[in-house]
Coordinates of C-alpha atoms in Angstrom, one line a residue:
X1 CA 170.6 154.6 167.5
X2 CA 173.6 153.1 165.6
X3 CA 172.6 151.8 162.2
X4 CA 172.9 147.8 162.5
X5 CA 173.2 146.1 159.0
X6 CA 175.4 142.9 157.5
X7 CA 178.5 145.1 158.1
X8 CA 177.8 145.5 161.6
X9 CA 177.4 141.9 162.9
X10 CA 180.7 141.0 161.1
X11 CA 182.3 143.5 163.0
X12 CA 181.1 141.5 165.8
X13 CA 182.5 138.0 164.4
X14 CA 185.9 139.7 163.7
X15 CA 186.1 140.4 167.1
X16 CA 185.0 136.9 168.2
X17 CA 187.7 135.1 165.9
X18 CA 190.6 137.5 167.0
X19 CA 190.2 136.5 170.2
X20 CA 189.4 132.4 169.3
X21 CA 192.1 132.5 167.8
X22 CA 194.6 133.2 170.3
X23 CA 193.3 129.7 172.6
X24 CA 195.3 127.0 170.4
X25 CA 198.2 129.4 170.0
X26 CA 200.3 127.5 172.8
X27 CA 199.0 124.2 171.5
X28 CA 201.9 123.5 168.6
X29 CA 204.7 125.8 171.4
X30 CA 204.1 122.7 173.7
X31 CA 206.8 121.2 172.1
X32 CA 209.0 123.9 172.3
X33 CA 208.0 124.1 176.1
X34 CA 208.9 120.3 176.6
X35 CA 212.3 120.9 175.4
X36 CA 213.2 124.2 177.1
X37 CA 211.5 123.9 180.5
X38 CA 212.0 120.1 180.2
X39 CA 208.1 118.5 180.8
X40 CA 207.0 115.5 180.5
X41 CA 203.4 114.3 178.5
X42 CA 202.1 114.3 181.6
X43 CA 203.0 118.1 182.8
X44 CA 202.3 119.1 179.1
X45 CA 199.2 117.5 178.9
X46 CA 198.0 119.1 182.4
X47 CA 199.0 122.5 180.8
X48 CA 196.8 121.8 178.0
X49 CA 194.2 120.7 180.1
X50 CA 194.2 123.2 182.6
X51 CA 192.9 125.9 179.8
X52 CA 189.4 124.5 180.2
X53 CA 189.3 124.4 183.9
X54 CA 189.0 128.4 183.3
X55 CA 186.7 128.2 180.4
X56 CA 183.6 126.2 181.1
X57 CA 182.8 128.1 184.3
X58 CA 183.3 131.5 182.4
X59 CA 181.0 129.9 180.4
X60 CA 178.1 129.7 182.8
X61 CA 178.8 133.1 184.4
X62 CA 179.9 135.5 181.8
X63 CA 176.3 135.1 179.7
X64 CA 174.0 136.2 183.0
X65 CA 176.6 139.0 184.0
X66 CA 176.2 140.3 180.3
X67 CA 172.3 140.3 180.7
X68 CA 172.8 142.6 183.6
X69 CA 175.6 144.6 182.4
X70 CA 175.3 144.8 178.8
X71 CA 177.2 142.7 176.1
X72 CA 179.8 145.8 175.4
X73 CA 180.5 146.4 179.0
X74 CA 181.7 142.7 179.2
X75 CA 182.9 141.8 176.1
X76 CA 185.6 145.0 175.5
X77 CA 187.5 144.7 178.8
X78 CA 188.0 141.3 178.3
X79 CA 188.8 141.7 174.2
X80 CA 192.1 143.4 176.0
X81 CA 192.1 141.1 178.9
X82 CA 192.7 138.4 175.8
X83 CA 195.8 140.3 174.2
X84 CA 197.0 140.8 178.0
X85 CA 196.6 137.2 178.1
X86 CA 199.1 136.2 175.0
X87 CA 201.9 138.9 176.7
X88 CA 201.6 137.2 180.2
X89 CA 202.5 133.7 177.8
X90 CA 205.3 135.6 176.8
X91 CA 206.9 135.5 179.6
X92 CA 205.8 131.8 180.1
X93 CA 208.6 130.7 178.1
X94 CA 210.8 130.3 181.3
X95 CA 208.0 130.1 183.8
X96 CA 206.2 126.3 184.3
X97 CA 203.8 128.3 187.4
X98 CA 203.1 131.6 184.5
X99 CA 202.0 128.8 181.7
X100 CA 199.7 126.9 183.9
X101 CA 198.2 130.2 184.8
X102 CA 198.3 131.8 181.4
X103 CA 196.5 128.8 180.0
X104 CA 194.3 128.8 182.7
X105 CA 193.5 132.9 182.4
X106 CA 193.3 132.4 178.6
X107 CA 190.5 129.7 178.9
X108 CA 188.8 132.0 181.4
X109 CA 188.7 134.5 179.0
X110 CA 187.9 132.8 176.0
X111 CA 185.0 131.5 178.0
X112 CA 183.8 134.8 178.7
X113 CA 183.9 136.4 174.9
X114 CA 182.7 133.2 173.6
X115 CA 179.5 132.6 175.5
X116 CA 178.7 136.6 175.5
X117 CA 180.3 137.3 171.9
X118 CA 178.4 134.5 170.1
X119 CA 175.1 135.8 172.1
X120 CA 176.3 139.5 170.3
X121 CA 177.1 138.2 167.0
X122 CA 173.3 136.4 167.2
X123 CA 171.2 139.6 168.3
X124 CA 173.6 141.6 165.8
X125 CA 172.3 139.2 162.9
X126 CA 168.7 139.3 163.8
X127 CA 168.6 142.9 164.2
X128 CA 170.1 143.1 160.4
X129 CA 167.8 141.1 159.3
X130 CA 170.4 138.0 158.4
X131 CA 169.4 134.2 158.8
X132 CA 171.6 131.8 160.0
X133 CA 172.5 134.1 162.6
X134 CA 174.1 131.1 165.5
X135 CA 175.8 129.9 162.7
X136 CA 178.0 132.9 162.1
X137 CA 179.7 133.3 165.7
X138 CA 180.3 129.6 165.1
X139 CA 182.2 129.8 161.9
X140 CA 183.8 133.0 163.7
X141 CA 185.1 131.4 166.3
X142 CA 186.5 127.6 164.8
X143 CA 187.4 129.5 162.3
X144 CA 190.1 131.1 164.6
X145 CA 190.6 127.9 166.4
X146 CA 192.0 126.5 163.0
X147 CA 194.3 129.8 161.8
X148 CA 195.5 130.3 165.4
X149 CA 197.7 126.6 165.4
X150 CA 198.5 127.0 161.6
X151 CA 200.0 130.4 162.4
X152 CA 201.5 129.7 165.5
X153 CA 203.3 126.3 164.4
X154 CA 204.7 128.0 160.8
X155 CA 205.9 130.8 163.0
X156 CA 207.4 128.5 166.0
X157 CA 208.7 126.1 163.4
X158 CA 210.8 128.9 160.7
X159 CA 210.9 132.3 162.2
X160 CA 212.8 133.3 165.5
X161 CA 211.2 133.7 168.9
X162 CA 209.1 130.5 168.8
X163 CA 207.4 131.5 171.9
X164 CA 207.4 135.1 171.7
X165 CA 206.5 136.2 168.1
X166 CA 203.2 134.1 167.8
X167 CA 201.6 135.6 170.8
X168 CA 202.5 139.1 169.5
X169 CA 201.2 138.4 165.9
X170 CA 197.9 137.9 168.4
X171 CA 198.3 140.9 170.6
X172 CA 198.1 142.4 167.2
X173 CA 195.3 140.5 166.0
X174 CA 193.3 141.1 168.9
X175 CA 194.3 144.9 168.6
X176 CA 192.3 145.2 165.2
X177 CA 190.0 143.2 166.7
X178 CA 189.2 145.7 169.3
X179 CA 189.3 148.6 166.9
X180 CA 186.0 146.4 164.8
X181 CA 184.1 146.0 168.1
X182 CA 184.7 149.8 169.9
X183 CA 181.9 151.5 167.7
X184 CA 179.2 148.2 168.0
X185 CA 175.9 149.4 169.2
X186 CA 174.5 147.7 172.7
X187 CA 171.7 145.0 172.6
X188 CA 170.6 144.0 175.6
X189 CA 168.2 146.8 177.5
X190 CA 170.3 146.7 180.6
X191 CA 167.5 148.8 182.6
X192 CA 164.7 146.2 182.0
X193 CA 164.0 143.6 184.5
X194 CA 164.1 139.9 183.9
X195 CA 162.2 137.5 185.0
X196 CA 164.1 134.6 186.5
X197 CA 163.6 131.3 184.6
X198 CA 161.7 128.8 186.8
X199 CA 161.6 124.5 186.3
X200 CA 164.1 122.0 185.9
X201 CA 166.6 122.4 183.5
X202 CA 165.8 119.3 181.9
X203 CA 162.3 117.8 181.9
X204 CA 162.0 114.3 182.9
X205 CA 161.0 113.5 179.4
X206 CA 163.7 114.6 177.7
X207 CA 166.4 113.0 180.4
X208 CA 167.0 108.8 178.6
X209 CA 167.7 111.4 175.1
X210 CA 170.6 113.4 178.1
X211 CA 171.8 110.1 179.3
X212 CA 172.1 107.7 176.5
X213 CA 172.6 110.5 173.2
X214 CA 173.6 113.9 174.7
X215 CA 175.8 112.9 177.3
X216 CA 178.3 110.3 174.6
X217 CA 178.1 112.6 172.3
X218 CA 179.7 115.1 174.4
X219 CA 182.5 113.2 174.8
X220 CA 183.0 112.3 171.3
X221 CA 183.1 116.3 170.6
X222 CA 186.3 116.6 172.5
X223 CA 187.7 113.2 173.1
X224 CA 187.6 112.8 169.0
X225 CA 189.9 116.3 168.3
X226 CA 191.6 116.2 171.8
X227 CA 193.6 112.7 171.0
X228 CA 195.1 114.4 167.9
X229 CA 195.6 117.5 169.1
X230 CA 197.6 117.5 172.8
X231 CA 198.4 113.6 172.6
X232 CA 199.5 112.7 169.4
X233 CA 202.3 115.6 169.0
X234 CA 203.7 114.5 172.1
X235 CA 204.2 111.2 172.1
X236 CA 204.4 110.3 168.6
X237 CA 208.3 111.1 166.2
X238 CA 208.0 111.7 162.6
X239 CA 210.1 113.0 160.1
X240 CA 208.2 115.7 160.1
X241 CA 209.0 119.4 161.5
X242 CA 207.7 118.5 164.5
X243 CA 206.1 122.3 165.6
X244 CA 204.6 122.5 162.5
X245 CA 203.2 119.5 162.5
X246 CA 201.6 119.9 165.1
X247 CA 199.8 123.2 164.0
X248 CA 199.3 121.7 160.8
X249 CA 197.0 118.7 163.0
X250 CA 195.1 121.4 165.0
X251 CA 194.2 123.3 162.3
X252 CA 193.0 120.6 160.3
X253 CA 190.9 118.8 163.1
X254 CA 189.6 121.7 164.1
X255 CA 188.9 123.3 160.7
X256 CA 187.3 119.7 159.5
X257 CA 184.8 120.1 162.7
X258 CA 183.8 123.5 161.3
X259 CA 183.0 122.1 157.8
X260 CA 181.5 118.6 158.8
X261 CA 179.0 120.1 161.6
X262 CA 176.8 122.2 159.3
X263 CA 175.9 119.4 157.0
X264 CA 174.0 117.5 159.8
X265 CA 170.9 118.4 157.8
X266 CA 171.8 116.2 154.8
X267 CA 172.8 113.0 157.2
X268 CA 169.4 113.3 159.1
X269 CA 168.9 111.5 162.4
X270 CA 172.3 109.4 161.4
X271 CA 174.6 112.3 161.8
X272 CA 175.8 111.0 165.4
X273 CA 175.9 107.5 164.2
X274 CA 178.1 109.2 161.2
X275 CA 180.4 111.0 163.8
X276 CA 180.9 108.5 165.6
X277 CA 182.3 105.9 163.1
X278 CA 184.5 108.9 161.6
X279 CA 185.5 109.2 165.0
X280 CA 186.6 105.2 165.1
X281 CA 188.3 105.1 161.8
X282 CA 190.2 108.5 163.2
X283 CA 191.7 106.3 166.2
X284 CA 192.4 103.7 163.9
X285 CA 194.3 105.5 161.7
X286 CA 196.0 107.5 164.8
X287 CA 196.6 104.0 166.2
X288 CA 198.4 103.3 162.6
X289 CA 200.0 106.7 162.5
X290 CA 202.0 106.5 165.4
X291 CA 203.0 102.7 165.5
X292 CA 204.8 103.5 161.9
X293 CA 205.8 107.5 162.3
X294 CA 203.9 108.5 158.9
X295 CA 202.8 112.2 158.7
X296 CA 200.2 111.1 156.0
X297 CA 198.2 108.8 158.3
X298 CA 198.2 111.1 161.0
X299 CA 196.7 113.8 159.0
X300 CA 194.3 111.3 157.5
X301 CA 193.6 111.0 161.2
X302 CA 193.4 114.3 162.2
X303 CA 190.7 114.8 159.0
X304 CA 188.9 112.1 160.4
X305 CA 188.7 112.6 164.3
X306 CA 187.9 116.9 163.5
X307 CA 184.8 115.7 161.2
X308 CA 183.5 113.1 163.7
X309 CA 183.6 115.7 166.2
X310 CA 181.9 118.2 164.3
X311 CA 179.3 115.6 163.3
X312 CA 179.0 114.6 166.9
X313 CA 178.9 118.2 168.0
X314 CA 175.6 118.8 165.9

């Protein structure tokens, strides 16, 4: 049996982030789309909608394929499927039909390695004896949801090939990403039979909590990071490079959501409470952002509505 230790789990985040990274690549080249394929908010924001059509039922169905098949036999085919992803955006660039299905292929995909990757990165841990162990696919994978925008915008924004050369720095990404995850050992004893999980998915108890906490709080998680993000770069003229700017927002909402949610513990039960007013003051400054054109309240805003999500998402 393959030796699992600390070196073997990161492996397994690496892989997680390369691919993570790739899903906000497009987010900071809808610009660039809007100008050369000539879209309109709406159109862009469909296109930047129409990525989580793909993922959330991925979610669902990659994680009981994987229990059947192995975490290996679903996560490496669609590690490439991701890099195959990012050349099909390629040639996107002159193609409204190719980036509606790109986007929706790439959240399909991301859906997939997520849900089965962050299970991998978990049983990985725990087998190495490391604590924490849902934590780490976590941090993997916003951790490539930040970089990915930063990246993409610098690289749309200065160097040539705004829509080409950011997907290939991914392909390439992904292809290292591959190499870390070829040699990791399977988990999951695909010969032994399950039983099927039996009762209600939520017990009647626990279903006020699902209506009147869960349920807002899941909208705060993306409606927070969501307004900066896809709306806010498209309606909204600064003086600022407008790609990179809009990279610069992504990775910032989305990196403040990775550093805000872990620190739920020292909030206590008034960490949603806590989100939610970062949230607020986010929209306010947004609100204040736009009206005026000022880079430095928007990224005031993108600080605060990437930390109310994070604290809403824990």
């Amino acid at each position: 049996m393959t030796t699992v230790d600390a070196r073997t789990w990161r492996r397994a985040a690496f892989a997680l982030f390369t691919v993570a990274a790739g899903t906000n690549v497009p987010t900071p080249l809808l610009l660039v789309y809007r100008d050369t394929l000539d879209l309109g908010p709406d159109v862009l924001t469909a296109v930047f909608g129409v990525y989580a059509a793909g993922l959330v039922p991925a979610i669902f169905l990659a994680g009981p394929l994987s229990d059947r098949l192995g975490r290996r036999r679903v996560v490496l085919p669609l590690i490439v499927a991701a890099a195959g992803v990012s050349l099909l955006l390629v040639a996107a660039a002159s193609s409204l039909p190719l980036l509606f299905l790109g986007r929706f292929l790439q959240g399909a995909v991301s859906g997939a390695v997520f849900s089965v990757g962050s299970a991998w990165v978990a049983e990985l841990s725990a087998i190495a004896g490391a604590g924490a162990a849902g934590r780490r696919a976590a941090v993997a994978m916003t951790g490539g949801f930040s970089l990915g925008p930063l990246t993409a915008g610098l690289l749309a924004q200065y160097a040539p090939g705004p829509t080409t050369l950011p997907y290939l720095v991914h392909v390439v990404l992904v292809g290292f990403g591959l190499a870390a995850a070829l040699s990791l050992p399977e988990t999951v004893d695909v010969g032994r039979v399950r039983p099927e999980a039996r009762g209600p998915l939520v017990l009647a108890a626990d279903r006020i909590t699902l209506l009147t906490v869960l349920l807002p709080m899941s909208v705060c998680v993306y409606a927070f990071p969501s307004v900066v993000i896809s709306a806010v770069p498209l309606l909204v003229e600064t003086s600022a490079p407008p790609v990179l700017l809009t990279g610069i927002l992504a990775g910032i909402t989305l990196g403040a959501g990775t550093v805000a949610a872990p620190l739920q513990r020292s909030v206590g039960r008034w960490t949603a409470a806590l989100g939610v007013s970062l949230g607020c003051a986010g929209f306010v400054f947004a609100t204040l952002g736009a009206g005026a054109g000022s880079p430095v309240l928007l990224l005031a805003a993108a600080l605060l509505l990437g930390s109310g999500g994070g604290r809403a998402r824990d």
